Amino acid sequence: MTDVTDTLQLTVQRPRPGVAIATVAGEVDTRTADTLRREASGILERGCPRLVLDLSQVGFCDSAGLSALIGLWHAAQAVGGALGLVNVPDRLMRMLVLTGVDAVLPVHATAAEAVTAMTAGQSTSAGEHGSVTHPAAGGGSGEPTGVQRTASDSTHHSSAEPG
């Protein structure tokens, strides 16, 4: 039996104004791709048009996940921003290369490299080490911890019928 989860977690940090790094944890598949697209689009629309997706904690990504990544690239372009990927698992990297998506979706070795590439020529003196704050994310430790948002999509749809 396969263990399937409907939970996808995004941990978001803002290292510079207008830039967000979202660490994606979980599987990006038909059950969670819409959640990724919705949550990441929200980040783009709420003042962070440059988005880096850290995929180091993604265990699996199917064609729906790939479609979500392409949709996010379009969403970033629509707001005058950019989307970059970092720490892409080997299996997903092969999919990006085989489909040619790697030609339009920049893949970087590290988040710092991606942020530098996205912000070349911008002033970054203010707020360089800030983090996203959320009313429900208390803490008060003084350290930029970002916001952990757990999004789950428990709606299951099946369009395939046997035979």
XYZ file of C-alpha atoms in Angstrom:
163
model
C 0.000 0.000 0.000
C 1.247 3.471 -0.886
C 1.263 6.163 1.768
C -0.343 9.215 0.145
C -0.511 12.602 1.807
C -2.583 15.640 0.968
C -0.388 17.972 2.957
C 2.037 20.395 1.407
C 3.966 22.806 3.597
C 5.493 26.116 2.577
C 7.927 27.882 4.871
C 8.425 31.435 3.654
C 11.263 33.873 4.310
C 11.866 37.361 2.909
C 15.613 37.978 2.648
C 15.133 41.258 0.753
C 12.210 43.544 -0.082
C 10.162 42.083 -2.926
C 11.869 38.682 -2.667
C 10.577 35.539 -0.988
C 12.114 32.117 -0.529
C 9.523 29.396 -0.037
C 10.717 25.982 1.085
C 8.268 23.397 -0.220
C 7.887 20.198 1.799
C 5.833 17.206 0.742
C 4.730 15.719 -2.523
C 3.692 17.956 -5.404
C 1.150 15.885 -7.268
C -2.460 15.894 -8.436
C -3.627 16.215 -4.830
C -1.392 19.140 -3.819
C -0.430 20.993 -7.027
C -3.366 23.412 -6.808
C -2.451 24.189 -3.218
C 1.130 24.998 -4.240
C -0.087 27.176 -7.093
C -2.578 29.031 -4.854
C -0.188 29.600 -1.937
C 2.783 30.635 -4.099
C 0.603 32.894 -6.275
C -0.530 34.598 -3.096
C 3.085 35.301 -2.178
C 3.700 36.834 -5.617
C 0.584 38.981 -5.386
C 1.303 40.198 -1.834
C 4.399 42.198 -2.656
C 7.017 39.538 -3.404
C 7.173 39.369 -7.201
C 10.501 37.522 -7.053
C 9.988 34.039 -5.685
C 12.522 31.291 -5.088
C 11.125 27.808 -4.519
C 13.444 25.577 -2.491
C 12.462 22.053 -3.496
C 14.939 20.178 -1.294
C 12.111 18.663 0.756
C 9.950 17.577 -2.174
C 9.812 13.799 -2.269
C 7.820 13.472 -5.475
C 6.559 15.687 -8.286
C 4.284 14.505 -11.091
C 2.995 16.233 -14.231
C 0.429 18.188 -12.196
C 3.285 19.519 -10.077
C 5.253 20.417 -13.189
C 2.194 22.220 -14.517
C 1.925 24.137 -11.230
C 5.572 25.240 -11.540
C 4.975 26.441 -15.097
C 1.815 28.255 -13.971
C 3.779 29.949 -11.190
C 6.428 31.044 -13.688
C 3.640 32.665 -15.756
C 2.148 34.250 -12.622
C 5.541 35.727 -11.684
C 5.952 37.111 -15.207
C 2.451 38.634 -15.024
C 3.388 40.710 -11.960
C 6.725 41.776 -13.445
C 8.669 39.345 -11.281
C 10.571 36.115 -11.595
C 10.490 32.540 -10.372
C 13.570 30.473 -9.652
C 14.073 26.952 -8.379
C 16.788 25.706 -6.019
C 17.771 22.353 -4.562
C 15.816 20.530 -7.243
C 15.750 16.766 -6.610
C 17.407 14.673 -9.358
C 14.168 13.062 -10.469
C 12.439 16.428 -10.897
C 15.492 17.891 -12.624
C 15.348 15.085 -15.185
C 11.678 15.928 -15.801
C 12.523 19.616 -16.264
C 15.264 18.767 -18.759
C 13.229 16.173 -20.692
C 10.311 18.568 -21.091
C 12.507 21.584 -21.897
C 11.109 23.535 -18.956
C 14.654 24.068 -17.659
C 15.163 26.437 -20.613
C 12.625 28.926 -19.205
C 12.549 28.174 -15.490
C 15.908 29.118 -13.945
C 17.439 26.496 -11.677
C 20.113 27.653 -9.225
C 22.420 25.740 -6.897
C 21.526 27.794 -3.817
C 18.864 30.220 -2.661
C 21.502 32.925 -2.233
C 22.555 32.493 -5.866
C 18.935 32.700 -7.022
C 18.259 35.834 -4.969
C 21.406 37.477 -6.315
C 20.423 36.635 -9.902
C 16.906 37.987 -9.392
C 17.958 41.205 -7.727
C 21.009 42.133 -9.800
C 21.020 45.903 -10.070
C 18.549 46.516 -7.224
C 19.242 48.414 -4.042
C 19.139 45.972 -1.129
C 20.234 48.091 1.798
C 16.934 48.124 3.715
C 15.299 45.060 5.154
C 17.842 42.627 3.791
C 17.348 40.028 6.497
C 13.648 40.440 7.226
C 11.148 37.660 7.339
C 7.502 37.287 6.555
C 5.325 37.907 9.553
C 1.876 36.541 10.093
C -0.522 37.472 12.878
C -0.812 33.839 13.987
C 2.949 33.309 14.021
C 3.931 34.470 17.481
C 7.335 33.621 18.794
C 9.045 36.841 19.724
C 12.499 35.247 19.600
C 13.860 38.108 17.513
C 15.253 35.718 14.929
C 13.901 35.778 11.371
C 12.163 32.435 11.288
C 9.744 33.074 8.466
C 6.225 31.810 8.455
C 5.265 28.218 8.214
C 2.024 27.781 6.414
C 0.567 24.353 6.243
C -1.845 24.008 3.406
C -3.801 20.921 2.735
C -6.253 20.047 0.104
C -8.433 17.223 1.271
C -10.682 17.257 -1.760
C -10.208 14.116 -3.794
C -11.391 13.982 -7.366
C -11.217 11.027 -9.671
C -11.969 11.496 -13.327
C -10.740 8.132 -14.495
C -13.191 5.280 -14.574
C -12.122 1.694 -15.175
C -12.645 0.110 -18.571
